Structure formats: C-alpha cells, structure tokens
CSV table of C-alpha atoms and ligand atoms in Angstrom, one decimal:
chain,number,residue,atom,x,y,z
A,1,MET,CA,-10.9,-17.6,-47.4
A,2,THR,CA,-10.5,-17.5,-43.6
A,3,VAL,CA,-8.4,-14.7,-42.2
A,4,ARG,CA,-7.0,-14.9,-38.8
A,5,ILE,CA,-5.1,-12.5,-36.4
A,6,THR,CA,-3.0,-13.7,-33.5
A,7,PHE,CA,-1.6,-11.4,-30.7
A,8,HIS,CA,1.9,-12.5,-29.8
A,9,GLY,CA,2.8,-9.3,-27.9
A,10,ALA,CA,1.6,-5.9,-26.5
A,11,ALA,CA,-1.6,-7.9,-25.3
A,12,ARG,CA,-2.5,-6.7,-21.7
A,13,CYS,CA,1.1,-4.8,-21.7
A,14,VAL,CA,2.6,-2.1,-23.4
A,15,THR,CA,5.8,-3.8,-25.0
A,16,GLY,CA,6.7,-6.9,-27.4
A,17,SER,CA,4.1,-5.8,-30.2
A,18,LYS,CA,3.6,-8.6,-32.5
A,19,TYR,CA,0.6,-9.3,-34.5
A,20,LEU,CA,0.3,-12.3,-36.9
A,21,LEU,CA,-2.0,-12.0,-39.8
A,22,GLU,CA,-3.0,-14.9,-41.8
A,23,ALA,CA,-4.9,-15.0,-45.2
A,24,ASP,CA,-5.2,-17.9,-47.7
A,25,GLY,CA,-1.8,-19.3,-46.7
A,26,ALA,CA,-0.2,-15.9,-46.7
A,27,THR,CA,1.4,-15.0,-43.3
A,28,VAL,CA,2.5,-11.3,-42.5
A,29,LEU,CA,3.9,-10.2,-39.1
A,30,ILE,CA,2.8,-6.6,-38.1
A,31,ASP,CA,5.6,-5.3,-36.0
A,32,CYS,CA,8.4,-7.5,-34.2
A,33,GLY,CA,9.1,-6.0,-30.8
A,34,LEU,CA,10.9,-6.7,-27.7
A,35,PHE,CA,9.3,-7.2,-24.4
A,36,GLN,CA,10.6,-4.8,-21.8
A,37,GLY,CA,10.3,-3.7,-18.3
A,38,LEU,CA,9.7,-5.9,-15.3
A,39,LYS,CA,11.5,-9.4,-15.4
A,40,PRO,CA,8.5,-11.6,-16.1
A,41,LEU,CA,8.1,-9.7,-19.2
A,42,ARG,CA,11.8,-9.6,-20.3
A,43,LEU,CA,11.9,-13.4,-19.8
A,44,LEU,CA,9.2,-13.8,-22.5
A,45,ASN,CA,11.9,-12.8,-25.1
A,46,TRP,CA,13.8,-15.9,-24.2
A,47,GLU,CA,10.8,-18.3,-24.7
A,48,PRO,CA,10.6,-20.2,-28.0
A,49,THR,CA,9.2,-17.8,-30.7
A,50,PRO,CA,5.3,-18.7,-30.7
A,51,PHE,CA,5.3,-19.2,-34.7
A,52,ARG,CA,7.8,-20.8,-37.0
A,53,ALA,CA,10.0,-17.8,-37.9
A,54,GLY,CA,10.9,-19.4,-41.3
A,55,SER,CA,7.2,-19.7,-42.3
A,56,VAL,CA,6.5,-15.8,-42.3
A,57,ASP,CA,6.3,-14.4,-45.6
A,58,ALA,CA,6.9,-10.6,-44.6
A,59,VAL,CA,7.2,-8.3,-41.7
A,60,VAL,CA,5.8,-4.8,-41.9
A,61,LEU,CA,6.9,-2.3,-39.2
A,62,THR,CA,4.7,0.8,-37.9
A,63,HIS,CA,7.6,2.5,-36.3
A,64,ALA,CA,11.2,2.1,-35.0
A,65,HIS,CA,10.8,2.1,-31.4
A,66,LEU,CA,12.4,-1.1,-29.6
A,67,ASP,CA,9.1,-2.5,-28.4
A,68,HIS,CA,8.1,-2.6,-32.2
A,69,VAL,CA,11.4,-3.6,-33.8
A,70,GLY,CA,13.7,-5.1,-31.1
A,71,TYR,CA,12.8,-8.8,-31.6
A,72,LEU,CA,13.5,-8.7,-35.5
A,73,PRO,CA,17.2,-10.0,-35.1
A,74,ARG,CA,15.8,-13.0,-33.1
A,75,ILE,CA,13.5,-14.1,-35.8
A,76,VAL,CA,16.3,-13.5,-38.5
A,77,LYS,CA,18.7,-15.6,-36.2
A,78,GLN,CA,15.8,-18.3,-36.3
A,79,GLY,CA,15.6,-18.4,-40.1
A,80,PHE,CA,13.3,-15.6,-41.2
A,81,ASN,CA,15.0,-14.2,-44.4
A,82,ARG,CA,12.1,-12.4,-46.4
A,83,SER,CA,11.4,-8.8,-46.6
A,84,ILE,CA,10.8,-6.2,-43.7
A,85,TYR,CA,8.8,-3.4,-45.1
A,86,CYS,CA,8.9,0.2,-43.5
A,87,THR,CA,9.1,3.8,-44.4
A,88,PRO,CA,12.6,5.2,-45.2
A,89,ALA,CA,13.0,7.1,-41.8
A,90,THR,CA,11.8,3.9,-40.0
A,91,SER,CA,14.5,1.9,-41.7
A,92,GLN,CA,17.3,4.3,-40.6
A,93,LEU,CA,16.2,4.9,-37.1
A,94,ALA,CA,15.5,1.1,-36.7
A,95,GLU,CA,19.1,0.4,-37.6
A,96,ILE,CA,20.3,2.8,-34.8
A,97,ILE,CA,18.0,1.4,-32.3
A,98,LEU,CA,19.0,-2.3,-33.1
A,99,LEU,CA,22.6,-1.9,-33.3
A,100,ASP,CA,22.3,-0.3,-29.6
A,101,SER,CA,20.0,-3.0,-28.6
A,102,ALA,CA,22.5,-5.8,-29.7
A,103,LYS,CA,25.3,-3.9,-27.8
A,104,CYS,CA,23.2,-4.0,-24.6
A,105,GLN,CA,22.4,-7.6,-25.2
A,106,GLU,CA,26.1,-8.5,-25.6
A,107,TYR,CA,27.0,-6.4,-22.6
A,108,ASP,CA,24.4,-8.2,-20.4
A,109,ALA,CA,25.7,-11.4,-21.4
A,110,ALA,CA,29.2,-10.6,-20.6
A,111,PHE,CA,28.4,-9.2,-17.4
A,112,ALA,CA,26.4,-12.2,-16.4
A,113,ASN,CA,29.3,-14.6,-17.3
A,114,LYS,CA,31.8,-12.5,-15.3
A,115,LYS,CA,29.6,-12.6,-12.2
A,116,GLY,CA,28.5,-16.2,-12.7
A,117,PHE,CA,24.7,-15.2,-12.9
A,118,SER,CA,23.6,-17.4,-15.5
A,119,LYS,CA,21.9,-20.8,-14.8
A,120,HIS,CA,23.5,-22.0,-18.3
A,121,ASP,CA,27.2,-22.7,-18.5
A,122,LEU,CA,27.5,-19.6,-20.7
A,123,ALA,CA,25.2,-16.8,-20.9
A,124,LEU,CA,24.4,-15.8,-24.6
A,125,PRO,CA,23.0,-12.6,-25.9
A,126,LEU,CA,19.5,-12.7,-27.5
A,127,TYR,CA,21.4,-11.5,-30.7
A,128,ASP,CA,24.4,-9.7,-31.7
A,129,GLY,CA,25.7,-7.1,-34.0
A,130,ARG,CA,26.0,-9.6,-36.9
A,131,ASP,CA,22.2,-10.8,-36.6
A,132,VAL,CA,21.3,-7.0,-36.8
A,133,GLU,CA,23.5,-6.5,-40.0
A,134,ARG,CA,21.4,-9.6,-41.6
A,135,THR,CA,18.3,-8.1,-40.3
A,136,VAL,CA,18.8,-4.4,-41.7
A,137,ARG,CA,19.8,-6.1,-45.1
A,138,LEU,CA,16.1,-7.3,-45.3
A,139,PHE,CA,14.6,-3.7,-45.0
A,140,ARG,CA,12.5,-2.6,-48.1
A,141,GLU,CA,11.3,1.1,-47.9
A,142,ARG,CA,7.9,2.0,-49.0
A,143,PRO,CA,6.6,5.6,-48.8
A,144,ARG,CA,3.5,6.6,-47.1
A,145,GLY,CA,0.2,6.5,-49.1
A,146,GLU,CA,1.3,3.9,-51.8
A,147,TRP,CA,-0.4,0.3,-51.6
A,148,PHE,CA,1.9,-2.6,-51.4
A,149,ALA,CA,1.7,-6.4,-51.3
A,150,PRO,CA,3.8,-7.9,-48.7
A,151,ALA,CA,2.2,-11.3,-49.5
A,152,GLU,CA,-0.9,-11.7,-51.8
A,153,PRO,CA,-3.7,-11.4,-51.0
A,154,ILE,CA,-2.6,-9.1,-48.2
A,155,TRP,CA,-2.2,-5.4,-49.4
A,156,MET,CA,-0.9,-2.5,-47.1
A,157,ARG,CA,-0.6,1.1,-47.1
A,158,PHE,CA,1.2,3.5,-44.6
A,159,ALA,CA,-0.4,6.8,-43.2
A,160,ASP,CA,1.4,9.3,-40.5
A,161,ALA,CA,0.8,8.5,-37.0
A,162,GLY,CA,2.6,11.5,-35.5
A,163,HIS,CA,4.3,9.5,-32.8
A,164,LEU,CA,7.9,9.3,-34.1
A,165,LEU,CA,9.9,10.1,-37.1
A,166,GLY,CA,8.6,7.8,-39.8
A,167,SER,CA,5.8,6.3,-37.7
A,168,ASN,CA,2.5,4.9,-39.2
A,169,HIS,CA,-0.7,3.4,-38.7
A,170,ILE,CA,-1.3,0.8,-41.4
A,171,GLU,CA,-4.3,0.2,-43.6
A,172,VAL,CA,-4.9,-3.5,-44.7
A,173,GLU,CA,-6.9,-4.9,-47.4
A,174,ILE,CA,-7.3,-8.5,-47.9
A,175,ARG,CA,-8.3,-8.9,-51.7
A,176,ASN,CA,-9.4,-12.4,-51.9
A,177,ARG,CA,-13.1,-11.8,-52.2
A,178,PRO,CA,-15.6,-9.3,-54.2
A,179,ARG,CA,-15.2,-6.6,-51.5
A,180,PRO,CA,-11.7,-6.6,-49.6
A,181,LEU,CA,-11.6,-7.2,-45.8
A,182,ARG,CA,-10.2,-4.3,-44.3
A,183,LEU,CA,-8.2,-3.7,-41.3
A,184,VAL,CA,-6.4,-0.9,-39.6
A,185,PHE,CA,-3.4,-1.3,-37.4
A,186,SER,CA,-3.0,2.0,-35.2
A,187,GLY,CA,0.7,1.5,-34.3
A,188,ASP,CA,1.4,3.9,-31.6
A,189,ILE,CA,-0.8,7.2,-32.2
A,190,GLY,CA,0.9,10.5,-31.5
A,191,ARG,CA,-0.4,13.6,-29.8
A,192,TYR,CA,-2.6,16.3,-31.5
A,193,ASP,CA,-0.6,19.5,-31.6
A,194,GLY,CA,2.6,17.5,-30.3
A,195,PRO,CA,6.1,19.2,-30.8
A,196,LEU,CA,7.9,18.3,-34.2
A,197,TYR,CA,5.4,15.7,-35.5
A,198,HIS,CA,2.0,16.3,-37.6
A,199,ASP,CA,-1.1,15.2,-36.2
A,200,PRO,CA,-1.9,11.6,-36.6
A,201,ALA,CA,-3.6,11.0,-39.8
A,202,PRO,CA,-7.4,10.0,-39.7
A,203,PRO,CA,-8.0,6.2,-39.8
A,204,PRO,CA,-9.8,5.1,-42.9
A,205,ALA,CA,-13.2,3.0,-42.6
A,206,CYS,CA,-12.4,-0.6,-41.6
A,207,ASP,CA,-14.1,-3.8,-40.6
A,208,PHE,CA,-11.6,-4.5,-38.0
A,209,MET,CA,-9.6,-1.9,-35.9
A,210,ILE,CA,-6.4,-2.8,-33.8
A,211,CYS,CA,-5.8,0.1,-31.6
A,212,GLU,CA,-3.2,0.9,-29.1
A,213,SER,CA,-4.6,1.9,-25.4
A,214,THR,CA,-1.4,3.1,-23.6
A,215,TYR,CA,-3.2,6.0,-22.0
A,216,GLY,CA,-6.8,4.6,-22.3
A,217,ASP,CA,-7.6,5.6,-18.7
A,218,ARG,CA,-6.0,9.1,-18.4
A,219,ASP,CA,-5.4,12.6,-19.8
A,220,HIS,CA,-2.0,14.4,-20.2
A,221,PRO,CA,-1.8,17.7,-18.1
A,222,GLU,CA,-3.5,20.6,-19.6
A,223,ARG,CA,-0.6,23.0,-19.0
A,224,SER,CA,1.5,23.8,-22.2
A,225,LEU,CA,4.9,21.8,-22.4
A,226,LEU,CA,6.5,25.2,-23.3
A,227,ASP,CA,5.4,27.1,-20.3
A,228,ALA,CA,6.4,24.3,-17.9
A,229,LEU,CA,9.8,23.9,-19.6
A,230,ALA,CA,10.4,27.6,-19.5
A,231,ASP,CA,9.6,27.8,-15.9
A,232,VAL,CA,12.0,24.9,-15.1
A,233,ILE,CA,14.8,26.5,-17.0
A,234,SER,CA,14.4,29.9,-15.5
A,235,ARG,CA,14.7,28.5,-12.0
A,236,ALA,CA,17.7,26.5,-13.0
A,237,VAL,CA,19.3,29.5,-14.5
A,238,ASP,CA,19.0,31.4,-11.1
A,239,ARG,CA,20.6,28.7,-9.3
A,240,GLY,CA,23.6,29.1,-11.8
A,241,GLY,CA,24.5,25.6,-12.4
A,242,VAL,CA,24.4,23.2,-15.0
A,243,MET,CA,20.9,21.6,-16.3
A,244,LEU,CA,21.1,17.9,-17.0
A,245,MET,CA,18.1,16.4,-18.9
A,246,ALA,CA,17.8,12.7,-19.4
A,247,ALA,CA,16.1,11.9,-22.6
A,248,PHE,CA,15.6,8.9,-24.9
A,249,ALA,CA,18.2,9.1,-27.7
A,250,VAL,CA,15.8,8.7,-30.8
A,251,GLY,CA,13.0,11.1,-30.6
A,252,ARG,CA,12.7,12.6,-27.1
A,253,SER,CA,16.3,14.3,-27.6
A,254,GLN,CA,15.2,15.8,-30.8
A,255,GLN,CA,11.9,16.9,-29.5
A,256,LEU,CA,13.7,18.7,-26.6
A,257,MET,CA,16.0,20.2,-28.8
A,258,TYR,CA,13.2,21.8,-30.7
A,259,LEU,CA,11.3,23.0,-27.8
A,260,LEU,CA,14.3,24.7,-26.4
A,261,GLN,CA,14.9,26.3,-29.9
A,262,ILE,CA,11.5,27.8,-29.8
A,263,LEU,CA,12.0,29.2,-26.3
A,264,LYS,CA,15.2,30.8,-27.4
A,265,SER,CA,13.6,32.2,-30.6
A,266,GLU,CA,10.8,33.8,-28.6
A,267,ASN,CA,13.3,35.2,-26.0
A,268,ARG,CA,11.7,33.2,-23.2
A,269,ILE,CA,15.2,31.7,-22.1
A,270,ALA,CA,18.4,32.9,-22.7
A,271,ASP,CA,20.6,31.5,-25.6
A,272,LEU,CA,22.2,28.8,-23.2
A,273,PRO,CA,24.6,26.2,-24.9
A,274,VAL,CA,23.0,23.0,-25.2
A,275,TYR,CA,25.0,19.7,-25.4
A,276,ILE,CA,23.7,16.4,-27.0
A,277,ASP,CA,25.9,13.9,-25.4
A,278,SER,CA,25.0,10.6,-26.8
A,279,PRO,CA,26.6,9.2,-29.9
A,280,MET,CA,23.1,7.4,-30.6
A,281,ALA,CA,21.4,10.6,-30.2
A,282,CYS,CA,23.8,12.4,-32.7
A,283,ASN,CA,23.1,9.6,-35.2
A,284,ALA,CA,19.3,10.0,-34.8
A,285,THR,CA,19.5,13.7,-35.0
A,286,ARG,CA,21.3,13.3,-38.4
A,287,VAL,CA,18.5,11.2,-39.6
A,288,TYR,CA,15.7,13.8,-38.3
A,289,ARG,CA,17.6,16.5,-40.1
A,290,ASP,CA,17.7,14.4,-43.4
A,291,PHE,CA,13.8,13.8,-43.1
A,292,SER,CA,13.2,17.6,-42.5
A,293,GLU,CA,9.9,17.5,-44.8
A,294,ASP,CA,8.4,14.9,-42.2
A,295,HIS,CA,8.5,17.8,-39.3
A,296,ASP,CA,5.8,19.9,-38.2
A,297,LEU,CA,7.5,23.2,-37.3
A,298,ALA,CA,4.0,25.2,-37.2
A,299,GLU,CA,4.0,25.7,-33.6
A,300,SER,CA,6.3,28.7,-33.7
A,301,ASP,CA,8.2,31.1,-35.8
A,302,LEU,CA,11.9,29.8,-35.3
A,303,ASP,CA,14.4,32.6,-36.0
A,304,ALA,CA,17.3,32.0,-38.2
A,305,ALA,CA,19.8,31.7,-35.2
A,306,HIS,CA,17.9,28.9,-33.8
A,307,PRO,CA,16.8,26.2,-36.4
A,308,ALA,CA,14.6,23.2,-35.2
A,309,LEU,CA,17.5,20.8,-34.7
A,310,GLY,CA,20.9,22.7,-34.8
A,311,GLY,CA,22.3,26.3,-34.7
A,312,ARG,CA,25.4,27.7,-33.3
A,313,ASN,CA,24.7,27.1,-29.6
A,314,VAL,CA,23.7,23.3,-30.1
A,315,HIS,CA,26.6,20.7,-29.9
A,316,LEU,CA,26.4,17.1,-30.8
A,317,VAL,CA,28.9,15.3,-28.5
A,318,ARG,CA,30.0,12.2,-30.1
A,319,GLU,CA,33.3,11.3,-28.7
A,320,THR,CA,34.2,10.2,-25.3
A,321,ALA,CA,36.9,12.6,-24.6
A,322,GLU,CA,34.4,15.4,-25.6
A,323,SER,CA,31.9,14.0,-23.2
A,324,LYS,CA,34.5,14.1,-20.3
A,325,ALA,CA,35.6,17.6,-21.0
A,326,LEU,CA,31.8,18.6,-20.2
A,327,ASN,CA,32.8,17.8,-16.6
A,328,ARG,CA,34.6,21.2,-16.6
A,329,LEU,CA,31.5,23.0,-18.1
A,330,LYS,CA,30.4,26.0,-15.9
A,331,GLY,CA,26.7,26.8,-16.0
A,332,PRO,CA,24.4,28.0,-17.0
A,333,ALA,CA,24.3,25.3,-19.6
A,334,ILE,CA,22.1,22.3,-20.7
A,335,ILE,CA,23.2,18.8,-21.2
A,336,ILE,CA,20.8,16.3,-22.7
A,337,SER,CA,22.0,12.7,-22.5
A,338,SER,CA,20.8,9.1,-22.2
A,339,SER,CA,19.6,6.7,-21.1
A,340,GLY,CA,16.1,8.1,-20.6
A,341,MET,CA,15.6,6.6,-17.3
A,342,MET,CA,19.2,6.9,-16.0
A,343,THR,CA,19.8,3.2,-16.0
A,344,GLY,CA,23.0,3.4,-17.9
A,345,GLY,CA,25.0,5.4,-20.6
A,346,ARG,CA,26.7,8.6,-20.1
A,347,ILE,CA,24.0,10.4,-18.1
A,348,VAL,CA,25.1,8.3,-15.0
A,349,HIS,CA,28.6,9.9,-15.3
A,350,HIS,CA,27.0,13.2,-15.4
A,351,LEU,CA,24.8,12.6,-12.5
A,352,ARG,CA,27.9,11.6,-10.2
A,353,GLN,CA,29.6,14.9,-11.5
A,354,ARG,CA,26.6,17.3,-10.9
A,355,LEU,CA,24.5,15.7,-8.1
A,356,PRO,CA,26.6,16.7,-5.2
A,357,ASP,CA,26.3,20.5,-6.2
A,358,PRO,CA,23.1,22.5,-5.1
A,359,ARG,CA,23.8,24.9,-8.0
A,360,ASN,CA,22.9,22.4,-10.4
A,361,THR,CA,19.4,21.1,-11.7
A,362,VAL,CA,18.2,17.6,-12.9
A,363,ILE,CA,15.3,17.8,-15.1
A,364,LEU,CA,13.2,14.7,-15.3
A,365,GLY,CA,10.7,14.2,-18.0
A,366,GLY,CA,8.4,11.5,-19.2
A,367,TYR,CA,7.7,8.3,-17.4
A,368,MET,CA,10.3,6.8,-15.1
A,369,ALA,CA,9.8,3.0,-14.4
A,370,GLU,CA,10.0,1.5,-10.9
A,371,GLY,CA,13.6,0.5,-9.8
A,372,THR,CA,15.3,3.1,-12.1
A,373,ARG,CA,17.5,6.0,-10.9
A,374,GLY,CA,15.1,8.3,-12.6
A,375,ARG,CA,12.3,6.9,-10.5
A,376,LEU,CA,14.5,7.1,-7.2
A,377,LEU,CA,15.3,10.9,-7.8
A,378,GLN,CA,11.4,11.5,-8.5
A,379,ASN,CA,10.7,9.9,-5.2
A,380,GLY,CA,13.1,12.2,-3.4
A,381,ALA,CA,16.2,10.0,-2.8
A,382,GLU,CA,18.9,11.6,-0.6
A,383,THR,CA,21.6,9.5,-2.2
A,384,LEU,CA,22.2,7.4,-5.4
A,385,ARG,CA,24.3,4.5,-5.7
A,386,MET,CA,26.7,4.7,-8.6
A,387,PHE,CA,29.8,3.1,-9.4
A,388,GLY,CA,30.1,1.6,-6.0
A,389,ALA,CA,29.6,4.7,-4.0
A,390,ASP,CA,26.7,6.6,-2.4
A,391,VAL,CA,26.5,10.1,-4.2
A,392,PRO,CA,24.7,12.9,-2.2
A,393,VAL,CA,21.7,14.5,-4.0
A,394,ARG,CA,21.9,18.0,-3.4
A,395,ALA,CA,21.2,19.1,-6.9
A,396,ALA,CA,17.6,20.5,-7.5
A,397,ILE,CA,15.1,17.9,-9.0
A,398,GLU,CA,12.6,19.2,-11.3
A,399,THR,CA,10.0,17.6,-13.4
A,400,VAL,CA,8.5,18.7,-16.8
A,401,PRO,CA,5.2,16.6,-17.1
A,402,GLY,CA,3.5,15.8,-20.3
A,403,LEU,CA,6.6,14.8,-22.2
A,404,SER,CA,4.9,11.8,-23.9
A,405,GLY,CA,4.7,10.6,-27.5
A,406,HIS,CA,1.3,8.9,-27.0
A,407,ALA,CA,-2.2,10.4,-27.5
A,408,ASP,CA,-3.9,10.4,-24.3
A,409,ARG,CA,-7.5,9.2,-23.8
A,410,SER,CA,-9.0,12.2,-25.3
A,411,GLY,CA,-6.6,12.0,-28.3
A,412,LEU,CA,-7.3,8.2,-28.7
A,413,LEU,CA,-11.2,8.9,-28.6
A,414,ARG,CA,-10.5,11.8,-31.1
A,415,TRP,CA,-8.9,9.7,-33.6
A,416,LEU,CA,-11.1,6.7,-33.4
A,417,GLY,CA,-14.0,9.3,-33.6
A,418,ASN,CA,-12.8,10.0,-37.1
A,419,LEU,CA,-14.0,6.7,-38.4
A,420,PRO,CA,-17.2,7.2,-40.4
A,421,GLN,CA,-18.8,4.1,-39.1
A,422,PRO,CA,-18.0,1.7,-36.2
A,423,PRO,CA,-15.8,-1.4,-37.0
A,424,VAL,CA,-17.3,-4.8,-36.9
A,425,ARG,CA,-15.0,-5.4,-33.9
A,426,THR,CA,-12.1,-3.3,-32.0
A,427,PHE,CA,-9.1,-5.0,-30.4
A,428,LEU,CA,-7.4,-2.9,-27.8
A,429,THR,CA,-3.8,-3.8,-27.4
A,430,HIS,CA,-0.6,-2.0,-26.2
A,431,GLY,CA,-1.9,-1.2,-22.8
A,432,GLU,CA,-1.5,-2.2,-19.3
A,433,PRO,CA,-5.1,-3.9,-18.4
A,434,GLU,CA,-6.4,-0.9,-16.4
A,435,SER,CA,-5.9,1.4,-19.4
A,436,SER,CA,-7.2,-1.0,-22.0
A,437,ASP,CA,-10.2,-1.9,-19.9
A,438,ALA,CA,-11.2,1.6,-19.1
A,439,LEU,CA,-11.2,2.6,-22.8
A,440,ALA,CA,-13.0,-0.7,-23.8
A,441,GLU,CA,-15.7,0.2,-21.3
A,442,HIS,CA,-16.1,3.6,-22.7
A,443,LEU,CA,-16.4,2.5,-26.3
A,444,ARG,CA,-18.8,-0.3,-25.3
A,445,ASN,CA,-21.2,1.9,-23.2
A,446,ALA,CA,-20.9,5.4,-24.8
A,447,TRP,CA,-20.4,4.3,-28.4
A,448,GLN,CA,-22.0,0.8,-28.5
A,449,TRP,CA,-18.7,-0.7,-30.2
A,450,ASP,CA,-17.8,-4.5,-30.2
A,451,VAL,CA,-14.5,-4.4,-28.1
A,452,VAL,CA,-12.1,-7.1,-27.2
A,453,CYS,CA,-8.9,-6.8,-25.1
A,454,PRO,CA,-7.0,-9.7,-26.3
A,455,GLU,CA,-4.7,-11.9,-24.0
A,456,LEU,CA,-1.2,-13.0,-25.0
A,457,GLY,CA,-1.3,-15.9,-27.6
A,458,GLN,CA,-5.1,-15.5,-28.3
A,459,SER,CA,-6.1,-15.9,-31.7
A,460,PHE,CA,-9.4,-14.9,-33.7
A,461,ALA,CA,-10.8,-15.6,-37.1
A,462,LEU,CA,-11.9,-12.5,-38.8
A,463,GLU,CA,-15.2,-12.5,-40.7
A,464,ILE,CA,-17.6,-9.8,-41.7
A,465,PRO,CA,-21.3,-10.7,-41.2
B,1,LIG,ZN1,6.4,4.0,-30.0
C-alpha cells in the first residue's frame, strides 16, 4: 500500500522536472525534462538515468516546455517504450520542441568533434532526430477533465494551468484504499490575467501538493505589459528604424503577436508590419491557431483587421531566403525572432545587421541568463562578438519587463489559497533555493503548513494520518 515519490529533477533548481510516483508496483513518471542553464546542471543530463527507464509504466506530461519534456528521447533510447500521456496541444508542441532540441544536440556534438573539445574519442548527441521520432509515437492524447489510469491504481486528470498552450496541473488519485490518496502536481502555474491564456484552474482538495516556486520570493512589476510595450514601440518608431525582438519560438512569440494586435486594434500603435522570423515559431503559431478554443482573448476587442495570431500585416517567415531578404527591410517594422536569449538562431544575423545603426531598436523581454548576448546587451555592452567580429552596439536597447509565463509570488499564493484545506504536506519544487525557501517560510509561518523543499534524488513515503 506504500506510496512513494522521488524528486529526480527541478529540486532546488528550475529545470529537469522529473517526479517518480510509485504505488503498489506501478511506476509513473510525471514530466521528463532536460536540465538547462549553467554547466554543472547541464552535465546532469549525461549522468546515468537515476531510475531504470524500462521499468517505468507510463510518463505523464504537464506541458511542452523543454525543461519538462526534453529528456524523454533519452529514456526512450534507454528502453522506455510505454505510453506518454498529455493533452493534444502538448503533444504537437512537444514534437516541435523535441525536434529542435535533437538538432541542437547533434549540432553541439558535431561542433565538439570539429574543435576536438570532447574528452571522449567522439562526442555523441544526448539523442538524435530518430530518438525523437520514436518518442512522439508513444504520445497518447487525453483531454482535460477526464480521468485516466496511466497505471493502476494511479489515476489522473488534467486541468488548465494557463502557462502555455495545452499546459496543466495534474490531479492524482491512488485508488488502492477505501478513500483514495490524493496528490496535485502544479506543473508550471501561469499568470492571472496573462495574455492569451486562461487563468490557472483552482487546485482541487489534496493530501499532498507538489508545487512550483519559480517566483516564490518576488512579484512581477505592477505596470501593465501593454502600456510598457506601447511606450517602447512609440519611441522606436520615432527613431525610424527596425525593431528587433528576441522571443522564444513557442509561447512567447505568439503572446507578443497577440499583444501587438491589441495595441493596433486600439490604435495605440501604427499598423506596422510584423515579421515572425523563425521556422519553429511558424510551426508553433500553426498549432496555436489550430487550438483557438484554448485561448483567452478577453483582454481586448480585437478588430477584424487584427486577429490574435495573424492578419494582413503579420508575416510568417519560414524560408532562409525570405529571412535574408529582411536585411533590406526599412523601418518602421518589427522583426520577432529567436533564440529568446540571442544565443543562436536567426536573431544573431539580425543583430549583426541592425546593431550598428542608431535608428534601430533592440527590445529585450523576459529573463536573460548570465553569459548570453541578451544579458550583455541588458548590461550595456558597447560591442558584441558575432561571427568572429566585434559588432558595435549603436541601436537603442529597450526592455519590456514582466514578460513571464509564471505566476509571481502573489499569484502562487492566490492559487494555493484556493485549496479548501491545507494539504498534509506540500513539496516546493522548480525554484532556486532562495525562491523556494522564501515561499516555504511564508506558508509555514503565515499559513501553518507542513512544507518541504526536496533535494535532488530525495524520496518520501506518502501516508495520511
Ligand atoms: Zn514551463
């Protein structure tokens, strides 16, 4: 009858989500994410998998972000060949994200071999495109709101987390006793009143809560995202050049598109041409359009000329030749491209082209990690090293704060505050130690909750008194 949970990722960090749930011989993995960020974390992806991949009965995904799905092809390579449950939108977005990840893995391995970086004779990718193909064949789609049993006696049900298209929290019942043992996995919790997504559905009553804590110690800026974006764009239009926005291809690019369409519909900015220059963002935009019933467009009355994810002045740029042709583009116009932190991808070519001209504007949004070009620009770098040359930074650098898909501290407390009674125990995951600890302290002191911030690899027996 013992139920056990083991935290194999997103423990004292924000990536590598992997929670192993065991009950009566059934083993279900909740999320299977890649570790990302600084090197010691990335190296964890290369450690032996901490559980036997072939002994897992099923994987269930909260959403399609790489830090929640990016390790799947690795366990498939190691012998996992059972079902992977997720919502229909998650299955489509995860395929796009995993194919891109395989390409990056293969590119890095080829680069290491060329430069002779590898300690081994031949650097190998963590997985390749064929592993991804085998992985996506295991996807089994389940709609929100319906119970399913990934492995008896473990039953689960998805509910909207409002964080990304198709994202969920997962309600779990372990039905091997007169009253089921109830767990909730929060996944990543979205923002209340965030653009494009519905508010996160309230969590149901549970005995054990596994909750993210990315922003457990801070709130997002009060100022409206639309006002901030409108100001930045009007200054950029005055400069007369091209606006360059770096954005993650899946999720952020579509949110920006939607925000721009609101500003145009409300005549707060001119009807500028917008170019989405990323094949991955083009593919993701198709998925977003296909699942339009999943969107929350309540913030604004979009006019007919400016639908949420399209319209006559929104151009999806897929081919390389079209992307190169954007070099001749005169402003004012907006180019949205990736990667989000400017570490690679088409955005780098645009930076080389646009940075030297003071009429242009580079718009930074969201978090820029240490060591990325995005962070260097944020810190006021005068030149950027690209393609073996130092490119002068004469373009204006602007920041739109508050572009985050995560609930902030107040949002997390609002979400948890929906619970009819405190869980027996709450595990805080998916946060840097200072964020998780701050939220834990608050829940213990102000709410008298039993809270644990598990360490990587830590395991707990779950029993109710
Ligand atoms: Zn996420």
